Amino acid sequence: MPDTAGEREESLDVIERELTAFARRARAAAARLHPELPLVSYTLLSHIDDRQGCRATDLAAHYMLDKSTVSRQIATLEKLGLVERHPDPTDHRIQVLHPTEAGTQALASTQASRHAAYQQRLAEWTADDLARFAEYLLRYNAAGGASTPGTGTPL
Amino acid sequence: MPDTAGEREESLDVIERELTAFARRARAAAARLHPELPLVSYTLLSHIDDRQGCRATDLAAHYMLDKSTVSRQIATLEKLGLVERHPDPTDHRIQVLHPTEAGTQALASTQASRHAAYQQRLAEWTADDLARFAEYLLRYNAAGGASTPGTGTPL
DNA sequence: ATAGGAGAGTTGTAAAAGCCAACCATTGGA
DNA sequence: TCCAATGGTTGGCTTTTACAACTCTCCTAT
């Protein structure tokens, strides 16, 4: 495998194509995985659980979503009894978000099936390959933060 | 790096988390990347260009989309003058898809900015790492097809 | 031949998820 | 004290998708 410019280009193309394909499939797959809990809500709920006491604005920023979108998602989650909103005593603009007992449970069950799916899918891989793949993904995602905001928005 | 079960689990967790993170951000990022060409259509157009003469069903299968979704997307692309449909002479059920001249051009310009984004993002990577990452992604995505249909829908 | 099933696409309908803009309430300085 | 900034909600609208019912074409087994 020579380190030529051509090889590089080719790998880049493959990465671009496959990541895109993955992104396209992800939604469909995730939607089926747990129809009870509306995909996006799951994502947000997961984040709320992760960083207990976060605010709607945090979610919007982290996922590049509009305020209004998050607002409605939260409303849905609350209606489903999965999250609670407590007004911040020190600042009455803020709503502090927490998962309810039911929310924590729903999350656990969803995470379980997700984990099982991955486990099955990657069953054939060697531990070494898994480790390297994991490392590459980490590296790829970590690169996202900085860069020139105006220029190319990396996928 | 010992080949223990613990290592394996850890890698799995990372992969799961990072792929999910990628998927969540992908849409927002992709939407901003090239607002002219309706994002989803871009994906399909790209595939059509890649495998000239593919059918709508191929697209649906590859991206896990419903027939109807693809049908409408194609219709849009055709209305925009970016793809042409030719009836297959040997089988009148089939519509063979080809990009038009305009389609090829639109694609080229979009691909250019996407490619630039990836190039920038992966600039630091060695050719070897890129090659391996590409291979892993291929392997990961390829695994999707078979598996037990009823069981866990892998992300 | 021919009836029935499988495959490719289209259309009707409904829902999810997103954005933008206008809006209200609170807060923390000039 | 007034006013810009911050957090959140609501209204209106578009895009993207799925499911189901339907048409048309092809193939195969009787």
JSON list of C-alpha atoms in Angstrom, two decimals, chain A residues 1-4 7-9 11-30 32-33 42-43 46 62-64 111 114-115 117-145 147-148 151-155, chain B residues 1 3-4 8-9 11-16 18-30 32-33 40 42-44 50 61-65 111 114-115 117-134 136-145 147-148 151-155:
[
{"chain": "A", "resi": 1, "resn": "MET", "atom": "CA", "xyz": [0.00, 0.00, 0.00]},
{"chain": "A", "resi": 2, "resn": "PRO", "atom": "CA", "xyz": [2.14, 2.89, -1.24]},
{"chain": "A", "resi": 3, "resn": "ASP", "atom": "CA", "xyz": [1.68, 6.30, 0.26]},
{"chain": "A", "resi": 4, "resn": "THR", "atom": "CA", "xyz": [0.79, 8.04, -2.98]},
{"chain": "A", "resi": 7, "resn": "GLU", "atom": "CA", "xyz": [-4.32, 6.39, -2.61]},
{"chain": "A", "resi": 8, "resn": "ARG", "atom": "CA", "xyz": [-5.06, 9.27, -0.30]},
{"chain": "A", "resi": 9, "resn": "GLU", "atom": "CA", "xyz": [-7.70, 10.70, -2.60]},
{"chain": "A", "resi": 11, "resn": "SER", "atom": "CA", "xyz": [-9.54, 6.77, 0.74]},
{"chain": "A", "resi": 12, "resn": "LEU", "atom": "CA", "xyz": [-11.01, 10.21, 1.21]},
{"chain": "A", "resi": 13, "resn": "ASP", "atom": "CA", "xyz": [-13.68, 9.45, -1.34]},
{"chain": "A", "resi": 14, "resn": "VAL", "atom": "CA", "xyz": [-14.59, 6.22, 0.32]},
{"chain": "A", "resi": 15, "resn": "ILE", "atom": "CA", "xyz": [-14.76, 7.83, 3.75]},
{"chain": "A", "resi": 16, "resn": "GLU", "atom": "CA", "xyz": [-16.93, 10.61, 2.44]},
{"chain": "A", "resi": 17, "resn": "ARG", "atom": "CA", "xyz": [-19.28, 8.25, 0.70]},
{"chain": "A", "resi": 18, "resn": "GLU", "atom": "CA", "xyz": [-19.56, 5.75, 3.50]},
{"chain": "A", "resi": 19, "resn": "LEU", "atom": "CA", "xyz": [-20.04, 8.29, 6.24]},
{"chain": "A", "resi": 20, "resn": "THR", "atom": "CA", "xyz": [-22.78, 9.86, 4.18]},
{"chain": "A", "resi": 21, "resn": "ALA", "atom": "CA", "xyz": [-24.42, 6.52, 3.59]},
{"chain": "A", "resi": 22, "resn": "PHE", "atom": "CA", "xyz": [-24.25, 5.85, 7.27]},
{"chain": "A", "resi": 23, "resn": "ALA", "atom": "CA", "xyz": [-25.83, 9.17, 8.12]},
{"chain": "A", "resi": 24, "resn": "ARG", "atom": "CA", "xyz": [-28.68, 8.51, 5.72]},
{"chain": "A", "resi": 25, "resn": "ARG", "atom": "CA", "xyz": [-29.35, 5.09, 7.13]},
{"chain": "A", "resi": 26, "resn": "ALA", "atom": "CA", "xyz": [-28.99, 6.10, 10.71]},
{"chain": "A", "resi": 27, "resn": "ARG", "atom": "CA", "xyz": [-32.28, 7.88, 10.93]},
{"chain": "A", "resi": 28, "resn": "ALA", "atom": "CA", "xyz": [-34.30, 5.08, 9.40]},
{"chain": "A", "resi": 29, "resn": "ALA", "atom": "CA", "xyz": [-32.60, 2.47, 11.54]},
{"chain": "A", "resi": 30, "resn": "ALA", "atom": "CA", "xyz": [-32.88, 4.44, 14.74]},
{"chain": "A", "resi": 32, "resn": "ARG", "atom": "CA", "xyz": [-37.28, 1.42, 13.91]},
{"chain": "A", "resi": 33, "resn": "LEU", "atom": "CA", "xyz": [-35.11, 0.55, 16.85]},
{"chain": "A", "resi": 42, "resn": "TYR", "atom": "CA", "xyz": [-34.39, 9.79, 22.72]},
{"chain": "A", "resi": 43, "resn": "THR", "atom": "CA", "xyz": [-31.31, 11.74, 21.81]},
{"chain": "A", "resi": 46, "resn": "SER", "atom": "CA", "xyz": [-30.08, 10.82, 26.70]},
{"chain": "A", "resi": 62, "resn": "HIS", "atom": "CA", "xyz": [-25.05, 21.01, 21.27]},
{"chain": "A", "resi": 63, "resn": "TYR", "atom": "CA", "xyz": [-27.16, 19.55, 18.52]},
{"chain": "A", "resi": 64, "resn": "MET", "atom": "CA", "xyz": [-27.28, 22.58, 16.28]},
{"chain": "A", "resi": 111, "resn": "GLN", "atom": "CA", "xyz": [-29.88, 1.80, 25.36]},
{"chain": "A", "resi": 114, "resn": "ARG", "atom": "CA", "xyz": [-29.05, -0.32, 20.88]},
{"chain": "A", "resi": 115, "resn": "HIS", "atom": "CA", "xyz": [-26.12, -1.91, 22.56]},
{"chain": "A", "resi": 117, "resn": "ALA", "atom": "CA", "xyz": [-27.63, -4.28, 17.98]},
{"chain": "A", "resi": 118, "resn": "TYR", "atom": "CA", "xyz": [-24.08, -3.01, 17.88]},
{"chain": "A", "resi": 119, "resn": "GLN", "atom": "CA", "xyz": [-22.79, -6.05, 19.64]},
{"chain": "A", "resi": 120, "resn": "GLN", "atom": "CA", "xyz": [-24.37, -8.29, 17.08]},
{"chain": "A", "resi": 121, "resn": "ARG", "atom": "CA", "xyz": [-23.26, -6.23, 14.14]},
{"chain": "A", "resi": 122, "resn": "LEU", "atom": "CA", "xyz": [-19.66, -6.07, 15.21]},
{"chain": "A", "resi": 123, "resn": "ALA", "atom": "CA", "xyz": [-19.46, -9.60, 16.53]},
{"chain": "A", "resi": 124, "resn": "GLU", "atom": "CA", "xyz": [-17.04, -10.72, 13.83]},
{"chain": "A", "resi": 125, "resn": "TRP", "atom": "CA", "xyz": [-14.52, -7.97, 14.39]},
{"chain": "A", "resi": 126, "resn": "THR", "atom": "CA", "xyz": [-11.31, -8.56, 16.26]},
{"chain": "A", "resi": 127, "resn": "ALA", "atom": "CA", "xyz": [-10.67, -6.53, 19.38]},
{"chain": "A", "resi": 128, "resn": "ASP", "atom": "CA", "xyz": [-7.80, -4.82, 17.62]},
{"chain": "A", "resi": 129, "resn": "ASP", "atom": "CA", "xyz": [-9.94, -3.71, 14.71]},
{"chain": "A", "resi": 130, "resn": "LEU", "atom": "CA", "xyz": [-12.62, -2.47, 17.09]},
{"chain": "A", "resi": 131, "resn": "ALA", "atom": "CA", "xyz": [-10.09, -0.49, 19.05]},
{"chain": "A", "resi": 132, "resn": "ARG", "atom": "CA", "xyz": [-8.67, 1.11, 15.92]},
{"chain": "A", "resi": 133, "resn": "PHE", "atom": "CA", "xyz": [-12.09, 1.87, 14.49]},
{"chain": "A", "resi": 134, "resn": "ALA", "atom": "CA", "xyz": [-13.12, 3.45, 17.76]},
{"chain": "A", "resi": 135, "resn": "GLU", "atom": "CA", "xyz": [-9.99, 5.54, 17.80]},
{"chain": "A", "resi": 136, "resn": "TYR", "atom": "CA", "xyz": [-10.54, 6.75, 14.25]},
{"chain": "A", "resi": 137, "resn": "LEU", "atom": "CA", "xyz": [-14.11, 7.77, 15.00]},
{"chain": "A", "resi": 138, "resn": "LEU", "atom": "CA", "xyz": [-13.04, 9.64, 18.08]},
{"chain": "A", "resi": 139, "resn": "ARG", "atom": "CA", "xyz": [-10.40, 11.44, 16.12]},
{"chain": "A", "resi": 140, "resn": "TYR", "atom": "CA", "xyz": [-12.80, 12.24, 13.33]},
{"chain": "A", "resi": 141, "resn": "ASN", "atom": "CA", "xyz": [-15.49, 13.64, 15.57]},
{"chain": "A", "resi": 142, "resn": "ALA", "atom": "CA", "xyz": [-13.09, 15.56, 17.76]},
{"chain": "A", "resi": 143, "resn": "ALA", "atom": "CA", "xyz": [-11.86, 17.50, 14.75]},
{"chain": "A", "resi": 144, "resn": "GLY", "atom": "CA", "xyz": [-15.25, 19.12, 14.34]},
{"chain": "A", "resi": 145, "resn": "GLY", "atom": "CA", "xyz": [-15.17, 21.79, 16.98]},
{"chain": "A", "resi": 147, "resn": "SER", "atom": "CA", "xyz": [-11.98, 25.30, 12.23]},
{"chain": "A", "resi": 148, "resn": "THR", "atom": "CA", "xyz": [-12.97, 28.48, 10.49]},
{"chain": "A", "resi": 151, "resn": "THR", "atom": "CA", "xyz": [-15.57, 28.26, 5.64]},
{"chain": "A", "resi": 152, "resn": "GLY", "atom": "CA", "xyz": [-16.48, 24.71, 4.90]},
{"chain": "A", "resi": 153, "resn": "THR", "atom": "CA", "xyz": [-18.86, 23.26, 7.40]},
{"chain": "A", "resi": 154, "resn": "PRO", "atom": "CA", "xyz": [-17.50, 19.77, 7.72]},
{"chain": "A", "resi": 155, "resn": "LEU", "atom": "CA", "xyz": [-19.95, 16.95, 7.69]},
{"chain": "B", "resi": 1, "resn": "MET", "atom": "CA", "xyz": [-3.20, -3.55, 23.93]},
{"chain": "B", "resi": 3, "resn": "ASP", "atom": "CA", "xyz": [-7.21, -8.71, 23.70]},
{"chain": "B", "resi": 4, "resn": "THR", "atom": "CA", "xyz": [-9.43, -8.82, 26.75]},
{"chain": "B", "resi": 8, "resn": "ARG", "atom": "CA", "xyz": [-13.72, -5.10, 23.46]},
{"chain": "B", "resi": 9, "resn": "GLU", "atom": "CA", "xyz": [-16.64, -3.71, 25.41]},
{"chain": "B", "resi": 11, "resn": "SER", "atom": "CA", "xyz": [-14.29, -0.13, 22.02]},
{"chain": "B", "resi": 12, "resn": "LEU", "atom": "CA", "xyz": [-17.88, -1.05, 21.31]},
{"chain": "B", "resi": 13, "resn": "ASP", "atom": "CA", "xyz": [-19.11, 1.68, 23.59]},
{"chain": "B", "resi": 14, "resn": "VAL", "atom": "CA", "xyz": [-16.93, 4.26, 21.93]},
{"chain": "B", "resi": 15, "resn": "ILE", "atom": "CA", "xyz": [-18.00, 3.20, 18.46]},
{"chain": "B", "resi": 16, "resn": "GLU", "atom": "CA", "xyz": [-21.64, 3.32, 19.44]},
{"chain": "B", "resi": 18, "resn": "GLU", "atom": "CA", "xyz": [-19.27, 8.28, 18.27]},
{"chain": "B", "resi": 19, "resn": "LEU", "atom": "CA", "xyz": [-21.31, 6.95, 15.39]},
{"chain": "B", "resi": 20, "resn": "THR", "atom": "CA", "xyz": [-24.42, 8.25, 17.09]},
{"chain": "B", "resi": 21, "resn": "ALA", "atom": "CA", "xyz": [-22.89, 11.63, 17.67]},
{"chain": "B", "resi": 22, "resn": "PHE", "atom": "CA", "xyz": [-21.91, 11.77, 14.05]},
{"chain": "B", "resi": 23, "resn": "ALA", "atom": "CA", "xyz": [-25.38, 10.86, 12.88]},
{"chain": "B", "resi": 24, "resn": "ARG", "atom": "CA", "xyz": [-27.00, 13.50, 15.04]},
{"chain": "B", "resi": 25, "resn": "ARG", "atom": "CA", "xyz": [-24.91, 16.30, 13.73]},
{"chain": "B", "resi": 26, "resn": "ALA", "atom": "CA", "xyz": [-24.82, 15.10, 10.16]},
{"chain": "B", "resi": 27, "resn": "ARG", "atom": "CA", "xyz": [-28.14, 16.48, 9.13]},
{"chain": "B", "resi": 28, "resn": "ALA", "atom": "CA", "xyz": [-27.67, 19.98, 10.38]},
{"chain": "B", "resi": 29, "resn": "ALA", "atom": "CA", "xyz": [-24.17, 20.17, 8.97]},
{"chain": "B", "resi": 30, "resn": "ALA", "atom": "CA", "xyz": [-25.12, 18.74, 5.60]},
{"chain": "B", "resi": 32, "resn": "ARG", "atom": "CA", "xyz": [-25.76, 24.09, 5.61]},
{"chain": "B", "resi": 33, "resn": "LEU", "atom": "CA", "xyz": [-23.14, 22.69, 3.29]},
{"chain": "B", "resi": 40, "resn": "VAL", "atom": "CA", "xyz": [-31.28, 14.57, 0.23]},
{"chain": "B", "resi": 42, "resn": "TYR", "atom": "CA", "xyz": [-27.85, 15.46, -3.54]},
{"chain": "B", "resi": 43, "resn": "THR", "atom": "CA", "xyz": [-27.25, 12.11, -1.98]},
{"chain": "B", "resi": 44, "resn": "LEU", "atom": "CA", "xyz": [-29.41, 10.34, -4.48]},
{"chain": "B", "resi": 50, "resn": "ASP", "atom": "CA", "xyz": [-21.81, 6.90, -9.37]},
{"chain": "B", "resi": 61, "resn": "ALA", "atom": "CA", "xyz": [-32.48, -0.49, -0.84]},
{"chain": "B", "resi": 62, "resn": "HIS", "atom": "CA", "xyz": [-29.15, 1.21, -0.44]},
{"chain": "B", "resi": 63, "resn": "TYR", "atom": "CA", "xyz": [-30.43, 4.00, 1.74]},
{"chain": "B", "resi": 64, "resn": "MET", "atom": "CA", "xyz": [-33.17, 2.07, 3.51]},
{"chain": "B", "resi": 65, "resn": "LEU", "atom": "CA", "xyz": [-35.75, 4.43, 2.17]},
{"chain": "B", "resi": 111, "resn": "GLN", "atom": "CA", "xyz": [-18.88, 17.62, -4.42]},
{"chain": "B", "resi": 114, "resn": "ARG", "atom": "CA", "xyz": [-17.90, 18.69, 0.33]},
{"chain": "B", "resi": 115, "resn": "HIS", "atom": "CA", "xyz": [-14.61, 17.29, -0.71]},
{"chain": "B", "resi": 117, "resn": "ALA", "atom": "CA", "xyz": [-14.50, 20.11, 3.82]},
{"chain": "B", "resi": 118, "resn": "TYR", "atom": "CA", "xyz": [-13.39, 16.52, 4.23]},
{"chain": "B", "resi": 119, "resn": "GLN", "atom": "CA", "xyz": [-9.94, 17.26, 2.94]},
{"chain": "B", "resi": 120, "resn": "GLN", "atom": "CA", "xyz": [-9.53, 19.98, 5.49]},
{"chain": "B", "resi": 121, "resn": "ARG", "atom": "CA", "xyz": [-10.91, 17.91, 8.27]},
{"chain": "B", "resi": 122, "resn": "LEU", "atom": "CA", "xyz": [-8.73, 14.92, 7.52]},
{"chain": "B", "resi": 123, "resn": "ALA", "atom": "CA", "xyz": [-5.65, 16.86, 6.50]},
{"chain": "B", "resi": 124, "resn": "GLU", "atom": "CA", "xyz": [-3.62, 15.64, 9.46]},
{"chain": "B", "resi": 125, "resn": "TRP", "atom": "CA", "xyz": [-4.25, 11.98, 8.85]},
{"chain": "B", "resi": 126, "resn": "THR", "atom": "CA", "xyz": [-1.67, 9.73, 7.29]},
{"chain": "B", "resi": 127, "resn": "ALA", "atom": "CA", "xyz": [-2.55, 7.88, 4.12]},
{"chain": "B", "resi": 128, "resn": "ASP", "atom": "CA", "xyz": [-2.38, 4.63, 6.04]},
{"chain": "B", "resi": 129, "resn": "ASP", "atom": "CA", "xyz": [-4.86, 5.76, 8.65]},
{"chain": "B", "resi": 130, "resn": "LEU", "atom": "CA", "xyz": [-7.20, 7.04, 5.97]},
{"chain": "B", "resi": 131, "resn": "ALA", "atom": "CA", "xyz": [-7.04, 3.75, 4.16]},
{"chain": "B", "resi": 132, "resn": "ARG", "atom": "CA", "xyz": [-7.79, 1.79, 7.29]},
{"chain": "B", "resi": 133, "resn": "PHE", "atom": "CA", "xyz": [-10.60, 4.09, 8.34]},
{"chain": "B", "resi": 134, "resn": "ALA", "atom": "CA", "xyz": [-12.12, 3.80, 4.89]},
{"chain": "B", "resi": 136, "resn": "TYR", "atom": "CA", "xyz": [-13.55, -0.08, 8.47]},
{"chain": "B", "resi": 137, "resn": "LEU", "atom": "CA", "xyz": [-16.40, 2.07, 7.32]},
{"chain": "B", "resi": 138, "resn": "LEU", "atom": "CA", "xyz": [-16.91, -0.09, 4.28]},
{"chain": "B", "resi": 139, "resn": "ARG", "atom": "CA", "xyz": [-16.93, -3.17, 6.42]},
{"chain": "B", "resi": 140, "resn": "TYR", "atom": "CA", "xyz": [-19.31, -1.61, 8.91]},
{"chain": "B", "resi": 141, "resn": "ASN", "atom": "CA", "xyz": [-21.79, -0.47, 6.29]},
{"chain": "B", "resi": 142, "resn": "ALA", "atom": "CA", "xyz": [-21.57, -3.67, 4.31]},
{"chain": "B", "resi": 143, "resn": "ALA", "atom": "CA", "xyz": [-22.62, -5.67, 7.35]},
{"chain": "B", "resi": 144, "resn": "GLY", "atom": "CA", "xyz": [-26.04, -4.07, 7.25]},
{"chain": "B", "resi": 145, "resn": "GLY", "atom": "CA", "xyz": [-27.61, -6.11, 4.49]},
{"chain": "B", "resi": 147, "resn": "SER", "atom": "CA", "xyz": [-28.60, -10.45, 9.52]},
{"chain": "B", "resi": 148, "resn": "THR", "atom": "CA", "xyz": [-31.90, -11.61, 10.87]},
{"chain": "B", "resi": 151, "resn": "THR", "atom": "CA", "xyz": [-34.23, -9.18, 15.21]},
{"chain": "B", "resi": 152, "resn": "GLY", "atom": "CA", "xyz": [-32.23, -6.19, 16.20]},
{"chain": "B", "resi": 153, "resn": "THR", "atom": "CA", "xyz": [-32.18, -3.53, 13.53]},
{"chain": "B", "resi": 154, "resn": "PRO", "atom": "CA", "xyz": [-28.57, -2.46, 13.62]},
{"chain": "B", "resi": 155, "resn": "LEU", "atom": "CA", "xyz": [-27.83, 1.21, 13.55]}
]
